Backbone as XML, in Angstrom:
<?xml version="1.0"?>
<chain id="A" units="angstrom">
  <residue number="1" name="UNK">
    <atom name="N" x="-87.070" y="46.564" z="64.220"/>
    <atom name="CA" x="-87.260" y="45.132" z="64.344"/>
    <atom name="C" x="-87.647" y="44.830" z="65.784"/>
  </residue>
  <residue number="2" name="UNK">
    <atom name="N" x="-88.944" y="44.030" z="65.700"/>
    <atom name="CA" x="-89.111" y="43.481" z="67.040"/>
    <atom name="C" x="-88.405" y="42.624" z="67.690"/>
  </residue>
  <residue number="3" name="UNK">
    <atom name="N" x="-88.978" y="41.906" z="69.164"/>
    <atom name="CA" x="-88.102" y="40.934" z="69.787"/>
    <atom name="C" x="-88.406" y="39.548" z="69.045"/>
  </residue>
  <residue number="4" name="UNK">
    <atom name="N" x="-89.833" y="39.104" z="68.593"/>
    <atom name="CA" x="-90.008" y="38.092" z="67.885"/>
    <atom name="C" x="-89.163" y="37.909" z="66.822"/>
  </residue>
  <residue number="5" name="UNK">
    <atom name="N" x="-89.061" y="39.157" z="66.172"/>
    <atom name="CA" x="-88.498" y="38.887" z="64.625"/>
    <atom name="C" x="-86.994" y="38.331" z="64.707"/>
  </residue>
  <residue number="6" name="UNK">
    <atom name="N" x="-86.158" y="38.850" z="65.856"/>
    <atom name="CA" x="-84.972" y="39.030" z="66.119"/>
    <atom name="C" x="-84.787" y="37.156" z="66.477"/>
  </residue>
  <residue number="7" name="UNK">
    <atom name="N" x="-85.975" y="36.953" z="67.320"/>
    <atom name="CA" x="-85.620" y="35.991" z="67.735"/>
    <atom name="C" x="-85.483" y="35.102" z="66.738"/>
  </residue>
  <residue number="8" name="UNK">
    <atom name="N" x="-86.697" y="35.287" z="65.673"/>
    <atom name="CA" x="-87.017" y="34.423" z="64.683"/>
    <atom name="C" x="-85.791" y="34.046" z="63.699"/>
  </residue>
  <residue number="9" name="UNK">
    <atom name="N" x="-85.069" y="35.665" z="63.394"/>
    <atom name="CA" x="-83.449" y="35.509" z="62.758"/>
    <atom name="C" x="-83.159" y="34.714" z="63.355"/>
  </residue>
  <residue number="10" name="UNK">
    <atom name="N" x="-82.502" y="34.710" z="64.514"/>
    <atom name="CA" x="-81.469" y="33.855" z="65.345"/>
    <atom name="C" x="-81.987" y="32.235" z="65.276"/>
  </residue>
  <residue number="11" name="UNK">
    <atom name="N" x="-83.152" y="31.841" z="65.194"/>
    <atom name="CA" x="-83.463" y="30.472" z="65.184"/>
    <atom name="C" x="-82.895" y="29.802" z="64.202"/>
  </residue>
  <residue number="12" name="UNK">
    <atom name="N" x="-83.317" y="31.418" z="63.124"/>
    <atom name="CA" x="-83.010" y="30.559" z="61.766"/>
    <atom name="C" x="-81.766" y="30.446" z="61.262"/>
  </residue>
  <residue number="13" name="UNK">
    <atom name="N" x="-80.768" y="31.309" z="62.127"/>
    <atom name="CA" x="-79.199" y="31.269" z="61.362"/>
    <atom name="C" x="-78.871" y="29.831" z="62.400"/>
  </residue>
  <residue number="14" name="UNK">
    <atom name="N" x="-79.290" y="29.494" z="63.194"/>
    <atom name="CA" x="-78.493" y="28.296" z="64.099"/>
    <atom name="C" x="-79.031" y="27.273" z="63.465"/>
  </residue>
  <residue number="15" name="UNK">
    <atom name="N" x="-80.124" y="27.093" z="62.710"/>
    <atom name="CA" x="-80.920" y="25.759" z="62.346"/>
    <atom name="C" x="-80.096" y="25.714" z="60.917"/>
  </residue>
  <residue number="16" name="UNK">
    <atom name="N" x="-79.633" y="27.051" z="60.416"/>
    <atom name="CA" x="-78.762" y="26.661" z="59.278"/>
    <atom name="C" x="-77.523" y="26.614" z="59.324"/>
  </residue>
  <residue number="17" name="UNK">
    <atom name="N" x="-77.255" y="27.173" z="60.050"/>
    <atom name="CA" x="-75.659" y="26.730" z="60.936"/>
    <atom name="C" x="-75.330" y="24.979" z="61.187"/>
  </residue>
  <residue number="18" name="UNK">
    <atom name="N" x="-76.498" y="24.591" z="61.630"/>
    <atom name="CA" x="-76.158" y="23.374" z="62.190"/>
    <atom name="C" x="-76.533" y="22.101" z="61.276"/>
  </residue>
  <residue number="19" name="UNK">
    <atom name="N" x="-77.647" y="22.565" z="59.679"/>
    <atom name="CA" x="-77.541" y="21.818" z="58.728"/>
    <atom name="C" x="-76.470" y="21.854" z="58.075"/>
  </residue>
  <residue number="20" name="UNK">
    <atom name="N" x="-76.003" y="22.634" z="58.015"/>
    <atom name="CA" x="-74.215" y="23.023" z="57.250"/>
    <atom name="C" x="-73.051" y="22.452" z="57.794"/>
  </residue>
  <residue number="21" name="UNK">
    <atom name="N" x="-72.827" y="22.400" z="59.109"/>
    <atom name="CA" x="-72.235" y="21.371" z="59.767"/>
    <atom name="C" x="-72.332" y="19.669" z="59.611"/>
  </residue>
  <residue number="22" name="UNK">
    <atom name="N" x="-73.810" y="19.323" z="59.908"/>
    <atom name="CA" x="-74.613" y="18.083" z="59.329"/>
    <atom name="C" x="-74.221" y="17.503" z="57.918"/>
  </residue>
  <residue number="23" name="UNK">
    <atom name="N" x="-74.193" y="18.179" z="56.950"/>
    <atom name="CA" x="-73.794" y="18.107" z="55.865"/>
    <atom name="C" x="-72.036" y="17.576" z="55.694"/>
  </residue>
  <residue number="24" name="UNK">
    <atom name="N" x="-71.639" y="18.652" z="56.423"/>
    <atom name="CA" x="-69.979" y="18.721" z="55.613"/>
    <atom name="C" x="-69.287" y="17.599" z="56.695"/>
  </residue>
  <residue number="25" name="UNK">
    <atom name="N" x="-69.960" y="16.847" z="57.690"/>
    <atom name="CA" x="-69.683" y="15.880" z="58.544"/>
    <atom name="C" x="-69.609" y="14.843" z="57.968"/>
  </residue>
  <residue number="26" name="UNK">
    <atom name="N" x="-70.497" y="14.136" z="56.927"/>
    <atom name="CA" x="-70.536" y="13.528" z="55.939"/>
    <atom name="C" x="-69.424" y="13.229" z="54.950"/>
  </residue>
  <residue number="27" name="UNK">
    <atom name="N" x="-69.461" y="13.840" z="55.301"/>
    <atom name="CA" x="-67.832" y="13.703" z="53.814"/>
    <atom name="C" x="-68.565" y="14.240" z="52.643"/>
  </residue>
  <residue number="28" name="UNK">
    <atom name="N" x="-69.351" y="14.765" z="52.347"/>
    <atom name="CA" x="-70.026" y="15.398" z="51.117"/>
    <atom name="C" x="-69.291" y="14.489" z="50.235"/>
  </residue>
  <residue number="29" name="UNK">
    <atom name="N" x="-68.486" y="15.373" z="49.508"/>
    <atom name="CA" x="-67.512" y="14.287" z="48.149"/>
    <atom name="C" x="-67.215" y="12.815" z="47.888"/>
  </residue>
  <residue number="30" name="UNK">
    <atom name="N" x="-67.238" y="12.455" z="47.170"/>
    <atom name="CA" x="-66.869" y="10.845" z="47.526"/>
    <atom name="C" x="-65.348" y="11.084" z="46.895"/>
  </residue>
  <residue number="31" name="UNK">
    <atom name="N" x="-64.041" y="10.418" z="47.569"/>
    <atom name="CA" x="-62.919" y="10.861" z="47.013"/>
    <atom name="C" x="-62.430" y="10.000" z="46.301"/>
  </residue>
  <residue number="32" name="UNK">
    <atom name="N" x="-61.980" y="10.401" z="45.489"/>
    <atom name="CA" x="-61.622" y="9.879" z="44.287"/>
    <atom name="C" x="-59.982" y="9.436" z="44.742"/>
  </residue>
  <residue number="33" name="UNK">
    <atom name="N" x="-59.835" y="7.664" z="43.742"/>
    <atom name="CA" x="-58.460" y="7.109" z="44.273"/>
    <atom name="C" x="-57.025" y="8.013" z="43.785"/>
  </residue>
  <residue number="34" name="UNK">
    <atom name="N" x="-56.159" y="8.163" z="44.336"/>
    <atom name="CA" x="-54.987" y="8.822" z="43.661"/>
    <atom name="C" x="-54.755" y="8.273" z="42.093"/>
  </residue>
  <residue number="35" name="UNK">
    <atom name="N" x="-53.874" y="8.971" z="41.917"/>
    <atom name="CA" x="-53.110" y="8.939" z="40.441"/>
    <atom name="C" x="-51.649" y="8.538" z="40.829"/>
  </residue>
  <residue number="36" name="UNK">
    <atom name="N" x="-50.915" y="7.822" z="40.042"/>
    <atom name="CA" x="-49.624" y="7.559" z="40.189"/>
    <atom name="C" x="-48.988" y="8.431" z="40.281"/>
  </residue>
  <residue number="37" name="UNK">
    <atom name="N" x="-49.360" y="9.602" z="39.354"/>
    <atom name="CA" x="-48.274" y="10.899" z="39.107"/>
    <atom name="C" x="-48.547" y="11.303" z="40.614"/>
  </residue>
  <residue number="38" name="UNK">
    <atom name="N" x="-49.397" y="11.530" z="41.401"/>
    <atom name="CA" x="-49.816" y="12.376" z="42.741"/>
    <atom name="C" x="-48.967" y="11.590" z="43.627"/>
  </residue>
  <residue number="39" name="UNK">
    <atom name="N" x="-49.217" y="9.835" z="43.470"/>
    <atom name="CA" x="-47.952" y="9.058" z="44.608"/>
    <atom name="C" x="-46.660" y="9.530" z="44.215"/>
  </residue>
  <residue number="40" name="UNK">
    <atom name="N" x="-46.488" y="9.854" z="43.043"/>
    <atom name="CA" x="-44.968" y="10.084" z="42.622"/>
    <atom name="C" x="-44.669" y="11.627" z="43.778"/>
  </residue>
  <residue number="41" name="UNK">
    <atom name="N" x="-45.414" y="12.067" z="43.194"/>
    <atom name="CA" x="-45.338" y="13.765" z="44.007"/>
    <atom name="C" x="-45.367" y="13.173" z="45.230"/>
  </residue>
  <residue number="42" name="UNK">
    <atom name="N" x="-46.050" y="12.852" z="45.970"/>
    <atom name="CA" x="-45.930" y="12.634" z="47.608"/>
    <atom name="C" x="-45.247" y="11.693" z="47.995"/>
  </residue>
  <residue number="43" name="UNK">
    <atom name="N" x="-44.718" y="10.498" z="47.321"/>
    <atom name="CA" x="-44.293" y="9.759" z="48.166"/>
    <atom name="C" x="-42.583" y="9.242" z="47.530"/>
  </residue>
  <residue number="44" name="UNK">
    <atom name="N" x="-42.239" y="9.375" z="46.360"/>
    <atom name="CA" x="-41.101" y="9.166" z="45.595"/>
    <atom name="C" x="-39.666" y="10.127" z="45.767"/>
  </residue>
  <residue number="45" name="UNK">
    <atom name="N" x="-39.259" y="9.661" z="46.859"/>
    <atom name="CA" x="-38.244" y="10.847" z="47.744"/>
    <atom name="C" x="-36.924" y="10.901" z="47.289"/>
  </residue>
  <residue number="46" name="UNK">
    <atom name="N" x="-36.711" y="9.895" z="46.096"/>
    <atom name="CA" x="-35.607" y="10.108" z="45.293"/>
    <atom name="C" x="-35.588" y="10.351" z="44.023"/>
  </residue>
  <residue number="47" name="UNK">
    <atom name="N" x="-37.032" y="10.526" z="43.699"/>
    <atom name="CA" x="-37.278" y="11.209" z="42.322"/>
    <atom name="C" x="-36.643" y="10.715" z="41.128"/>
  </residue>
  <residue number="48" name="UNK">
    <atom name="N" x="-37.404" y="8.941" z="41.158"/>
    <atom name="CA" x="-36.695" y="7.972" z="39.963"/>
    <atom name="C" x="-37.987" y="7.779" z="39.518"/>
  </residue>
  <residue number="49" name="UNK">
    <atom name="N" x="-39.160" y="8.067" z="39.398"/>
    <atom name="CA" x="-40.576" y="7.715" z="38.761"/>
    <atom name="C" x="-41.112" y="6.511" z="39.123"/>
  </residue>
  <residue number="50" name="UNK">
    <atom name="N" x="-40.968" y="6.174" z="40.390"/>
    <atom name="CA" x="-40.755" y="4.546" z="40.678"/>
    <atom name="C" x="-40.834" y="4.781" z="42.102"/>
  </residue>
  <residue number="51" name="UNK">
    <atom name="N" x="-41.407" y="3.551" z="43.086"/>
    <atom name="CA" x="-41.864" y="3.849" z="44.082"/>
    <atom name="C" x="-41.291" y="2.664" z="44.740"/>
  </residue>
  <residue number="52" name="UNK">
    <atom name="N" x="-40.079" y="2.900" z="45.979"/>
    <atom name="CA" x="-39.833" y="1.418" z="46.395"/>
    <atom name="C" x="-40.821" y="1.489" z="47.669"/>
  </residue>
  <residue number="53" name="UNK">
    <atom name="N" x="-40.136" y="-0.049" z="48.198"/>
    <atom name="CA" x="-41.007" y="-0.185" z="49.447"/>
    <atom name="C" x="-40.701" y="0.480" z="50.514"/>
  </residue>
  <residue number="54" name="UNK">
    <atom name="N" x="-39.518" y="0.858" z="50.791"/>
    <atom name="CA" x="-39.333" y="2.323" z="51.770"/>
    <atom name="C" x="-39.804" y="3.378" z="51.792"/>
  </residue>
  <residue number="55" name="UNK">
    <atom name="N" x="-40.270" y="3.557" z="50.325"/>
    <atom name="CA" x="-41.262" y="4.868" z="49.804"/>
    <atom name="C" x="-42.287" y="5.141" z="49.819"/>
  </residue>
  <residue number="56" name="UNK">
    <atom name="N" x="-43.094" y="4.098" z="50.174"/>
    <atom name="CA" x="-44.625" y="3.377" z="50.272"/>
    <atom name="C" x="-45.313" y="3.664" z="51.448"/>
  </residue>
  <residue number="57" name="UNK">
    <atom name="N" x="-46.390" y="3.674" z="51.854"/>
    <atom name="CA" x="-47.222" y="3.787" z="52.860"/>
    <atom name="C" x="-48.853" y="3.342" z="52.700"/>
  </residue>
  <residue number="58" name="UNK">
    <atom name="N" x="-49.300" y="2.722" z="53.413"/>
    <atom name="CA" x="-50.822" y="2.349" z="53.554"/>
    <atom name="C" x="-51.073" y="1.228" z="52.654"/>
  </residue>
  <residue number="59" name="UNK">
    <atom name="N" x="-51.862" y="1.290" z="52.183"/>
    <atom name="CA" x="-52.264" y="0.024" z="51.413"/>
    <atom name="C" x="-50.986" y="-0.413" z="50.553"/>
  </residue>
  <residue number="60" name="UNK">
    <atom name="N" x="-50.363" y="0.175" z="49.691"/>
    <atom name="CA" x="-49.701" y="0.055" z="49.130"/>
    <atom name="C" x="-48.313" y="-0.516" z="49.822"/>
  </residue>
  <residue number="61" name="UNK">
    <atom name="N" x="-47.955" y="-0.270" z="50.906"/>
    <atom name="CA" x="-47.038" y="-1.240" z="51.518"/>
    <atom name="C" x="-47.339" y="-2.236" z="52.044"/>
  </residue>
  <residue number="62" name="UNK">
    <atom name="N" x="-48.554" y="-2.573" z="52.466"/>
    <atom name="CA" x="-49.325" y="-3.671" z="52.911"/>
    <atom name="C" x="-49.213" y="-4.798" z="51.714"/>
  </residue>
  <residue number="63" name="UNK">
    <atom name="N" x="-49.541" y="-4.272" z="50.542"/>
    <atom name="CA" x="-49.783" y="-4.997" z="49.169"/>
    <atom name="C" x="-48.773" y="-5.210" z="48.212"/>
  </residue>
  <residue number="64" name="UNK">
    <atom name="N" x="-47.260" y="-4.597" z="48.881"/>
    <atom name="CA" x="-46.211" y="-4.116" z="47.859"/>
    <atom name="C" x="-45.814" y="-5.190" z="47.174"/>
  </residue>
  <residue number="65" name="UNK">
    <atom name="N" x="-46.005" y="-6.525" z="47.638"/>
    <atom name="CA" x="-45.109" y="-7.980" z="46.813"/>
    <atom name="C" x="-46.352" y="-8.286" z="46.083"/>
  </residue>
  <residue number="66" name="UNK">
    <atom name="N" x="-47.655" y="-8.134" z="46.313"/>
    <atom name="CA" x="-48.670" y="-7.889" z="44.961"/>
    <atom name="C" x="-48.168" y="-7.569" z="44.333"/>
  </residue>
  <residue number="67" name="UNK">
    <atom name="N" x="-48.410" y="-6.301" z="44.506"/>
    <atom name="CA" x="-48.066" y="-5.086" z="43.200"/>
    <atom name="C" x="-47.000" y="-5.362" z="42.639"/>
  </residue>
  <residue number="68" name="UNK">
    <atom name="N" x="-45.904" y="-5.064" z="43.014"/>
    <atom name="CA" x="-44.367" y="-5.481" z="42.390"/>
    <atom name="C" x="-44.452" y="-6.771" z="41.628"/>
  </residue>
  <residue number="69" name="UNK">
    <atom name="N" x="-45.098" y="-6.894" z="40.292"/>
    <atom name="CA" x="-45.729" y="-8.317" z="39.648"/>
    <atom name="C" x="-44.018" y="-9.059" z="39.149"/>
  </residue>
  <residue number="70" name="UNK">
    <atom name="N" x="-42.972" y="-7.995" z="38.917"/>
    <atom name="CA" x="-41.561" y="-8.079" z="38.347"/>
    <atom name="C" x="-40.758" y="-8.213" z="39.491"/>
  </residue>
  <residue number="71" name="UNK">
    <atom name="N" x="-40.830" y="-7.912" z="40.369"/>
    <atom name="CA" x="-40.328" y="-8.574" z="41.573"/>
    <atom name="C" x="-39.101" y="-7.318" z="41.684"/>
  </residue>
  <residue number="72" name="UNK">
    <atom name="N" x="-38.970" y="-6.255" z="41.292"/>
    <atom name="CA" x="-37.244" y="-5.458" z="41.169"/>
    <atom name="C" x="-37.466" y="-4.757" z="42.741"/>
  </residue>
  <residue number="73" name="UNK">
    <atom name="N" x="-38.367" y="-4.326" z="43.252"/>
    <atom name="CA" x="-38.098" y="-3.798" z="44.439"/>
    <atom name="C" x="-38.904" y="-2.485" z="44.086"/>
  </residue>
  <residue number="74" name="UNK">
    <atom name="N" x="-39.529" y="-2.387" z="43.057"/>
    <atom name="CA" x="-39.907" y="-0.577" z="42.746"/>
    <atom name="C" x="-41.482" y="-1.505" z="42.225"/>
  </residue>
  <residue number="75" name="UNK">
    <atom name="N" x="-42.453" y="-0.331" z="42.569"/>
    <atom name="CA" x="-43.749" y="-0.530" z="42.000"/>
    <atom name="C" x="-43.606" y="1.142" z="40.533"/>
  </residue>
  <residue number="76" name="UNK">
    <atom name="N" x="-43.763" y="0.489" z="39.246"/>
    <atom name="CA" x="-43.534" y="0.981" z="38.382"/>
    <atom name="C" x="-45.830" y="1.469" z="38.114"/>
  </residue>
  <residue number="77" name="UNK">
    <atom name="N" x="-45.804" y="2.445" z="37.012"/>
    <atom name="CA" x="-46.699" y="3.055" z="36.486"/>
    <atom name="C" x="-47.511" y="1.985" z="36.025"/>
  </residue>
  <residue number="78" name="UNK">
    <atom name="N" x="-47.160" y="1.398" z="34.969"/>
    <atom name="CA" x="-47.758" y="0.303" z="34.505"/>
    <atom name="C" x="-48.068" y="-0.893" z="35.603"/>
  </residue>
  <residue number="79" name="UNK">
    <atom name="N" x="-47.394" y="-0.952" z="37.022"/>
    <atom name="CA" x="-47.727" y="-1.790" z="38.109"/>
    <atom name="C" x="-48.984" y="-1.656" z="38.500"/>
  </residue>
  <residue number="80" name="UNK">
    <atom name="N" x="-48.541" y="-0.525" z="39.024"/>
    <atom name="CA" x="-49.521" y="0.239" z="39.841"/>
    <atom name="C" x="-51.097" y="0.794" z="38.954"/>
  </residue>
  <residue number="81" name="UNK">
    <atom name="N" x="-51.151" y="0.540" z="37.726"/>
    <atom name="CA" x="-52.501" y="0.305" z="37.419"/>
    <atom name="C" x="-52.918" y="-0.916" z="36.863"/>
  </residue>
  <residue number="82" name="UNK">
    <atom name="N" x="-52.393" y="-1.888" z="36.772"/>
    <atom name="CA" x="-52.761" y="-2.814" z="36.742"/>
    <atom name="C" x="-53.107" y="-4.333" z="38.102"/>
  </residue>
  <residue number="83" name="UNK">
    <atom name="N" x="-53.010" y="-3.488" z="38.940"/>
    <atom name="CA" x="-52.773" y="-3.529" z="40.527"/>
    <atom name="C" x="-53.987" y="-4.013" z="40.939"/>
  </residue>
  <residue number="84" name="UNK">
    <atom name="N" x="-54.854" y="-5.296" z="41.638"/>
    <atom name="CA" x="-55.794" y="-4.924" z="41.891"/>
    <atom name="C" x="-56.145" y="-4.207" z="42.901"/>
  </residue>
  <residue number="85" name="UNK">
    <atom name="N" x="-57.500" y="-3.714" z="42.469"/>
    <atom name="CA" x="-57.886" y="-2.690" z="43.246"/>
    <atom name="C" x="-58.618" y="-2.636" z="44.715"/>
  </residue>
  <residue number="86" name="UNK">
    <atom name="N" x="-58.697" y="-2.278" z="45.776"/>
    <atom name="CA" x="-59.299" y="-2.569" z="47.230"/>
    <atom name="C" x="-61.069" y="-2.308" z="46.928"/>
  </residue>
  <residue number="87" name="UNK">
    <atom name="N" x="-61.603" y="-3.640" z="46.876"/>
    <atom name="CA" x="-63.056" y="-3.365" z="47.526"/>
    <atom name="C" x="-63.380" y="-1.771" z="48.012"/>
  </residue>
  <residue number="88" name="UNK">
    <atom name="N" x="-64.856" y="-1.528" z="47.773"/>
    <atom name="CA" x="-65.383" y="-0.431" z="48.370"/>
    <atom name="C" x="-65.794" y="-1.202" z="49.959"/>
  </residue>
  <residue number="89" name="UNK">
    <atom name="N" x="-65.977" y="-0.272" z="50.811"/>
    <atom name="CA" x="-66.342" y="-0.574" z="51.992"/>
    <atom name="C" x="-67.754" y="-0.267" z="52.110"/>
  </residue>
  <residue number="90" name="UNK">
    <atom name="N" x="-68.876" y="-0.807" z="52.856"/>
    <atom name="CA" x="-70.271" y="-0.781" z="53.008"/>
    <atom name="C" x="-70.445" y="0.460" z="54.128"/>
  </residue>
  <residue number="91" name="UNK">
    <atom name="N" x="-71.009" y="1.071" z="53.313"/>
    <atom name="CA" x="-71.562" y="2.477" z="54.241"/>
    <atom name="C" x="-72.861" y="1.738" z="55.367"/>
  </residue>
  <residue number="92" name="UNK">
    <atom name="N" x="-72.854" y="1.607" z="56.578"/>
    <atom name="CA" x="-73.469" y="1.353" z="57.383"/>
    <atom name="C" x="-74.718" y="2.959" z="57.178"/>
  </residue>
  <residue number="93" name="UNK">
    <atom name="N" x="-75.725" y="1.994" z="57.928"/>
    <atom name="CA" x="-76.815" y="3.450" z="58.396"/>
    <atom name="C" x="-77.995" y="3.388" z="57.537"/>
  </residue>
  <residue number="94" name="UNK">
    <atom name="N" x="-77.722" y="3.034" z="56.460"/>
    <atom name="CA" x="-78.596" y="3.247" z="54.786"/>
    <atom name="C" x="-79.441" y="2.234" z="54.315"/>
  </residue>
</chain>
């Protein structure tokens, strides 16, 4: 292998190196909203199927006297999808 060719590799692993980066900077995926069962798993620290407001974090404590439509202090399964849901946000750039 010559010096051109060598060089020519190397151009080409950094120009794809750095579209691959470009890419996964993006957020590729668009993510999909949780599931109750997944808040239950992460955030339900006394393991009653039920989510109080001590248990809560992010939107969902922001929104908790929404959600809580029964007022008991726990955001229940049936709450929490009938919950409304947060606006998408406007992707700038596009």
């Amino acid at each position: 292998m010559n010096f051109k060719n060598i060089v020519m590799v190397a151009v080409f692993c950094l120009a794809f190196v750095s579209y691959s980066n470009a890419q996964s900077d993006r957020g590729g995926e668009r993510k999909e909203p949780p599931t109750f069962a997944k808040l239950i798993e992460e955030m339900d620290a006394n393991e009653d199927g039920k989510l109080s407001e001590d248990e809560v974090k992010g939107p969902l404590k922001e929104n908790f006297s929404t959600i809580d439509t029964d007022e008991d202090g726990f955001i229940t399964e049936k709450e929490f999808e009938d919950a409304p849901k947060p606006e998408r946000k406007e992707r700038g750039g596009r």
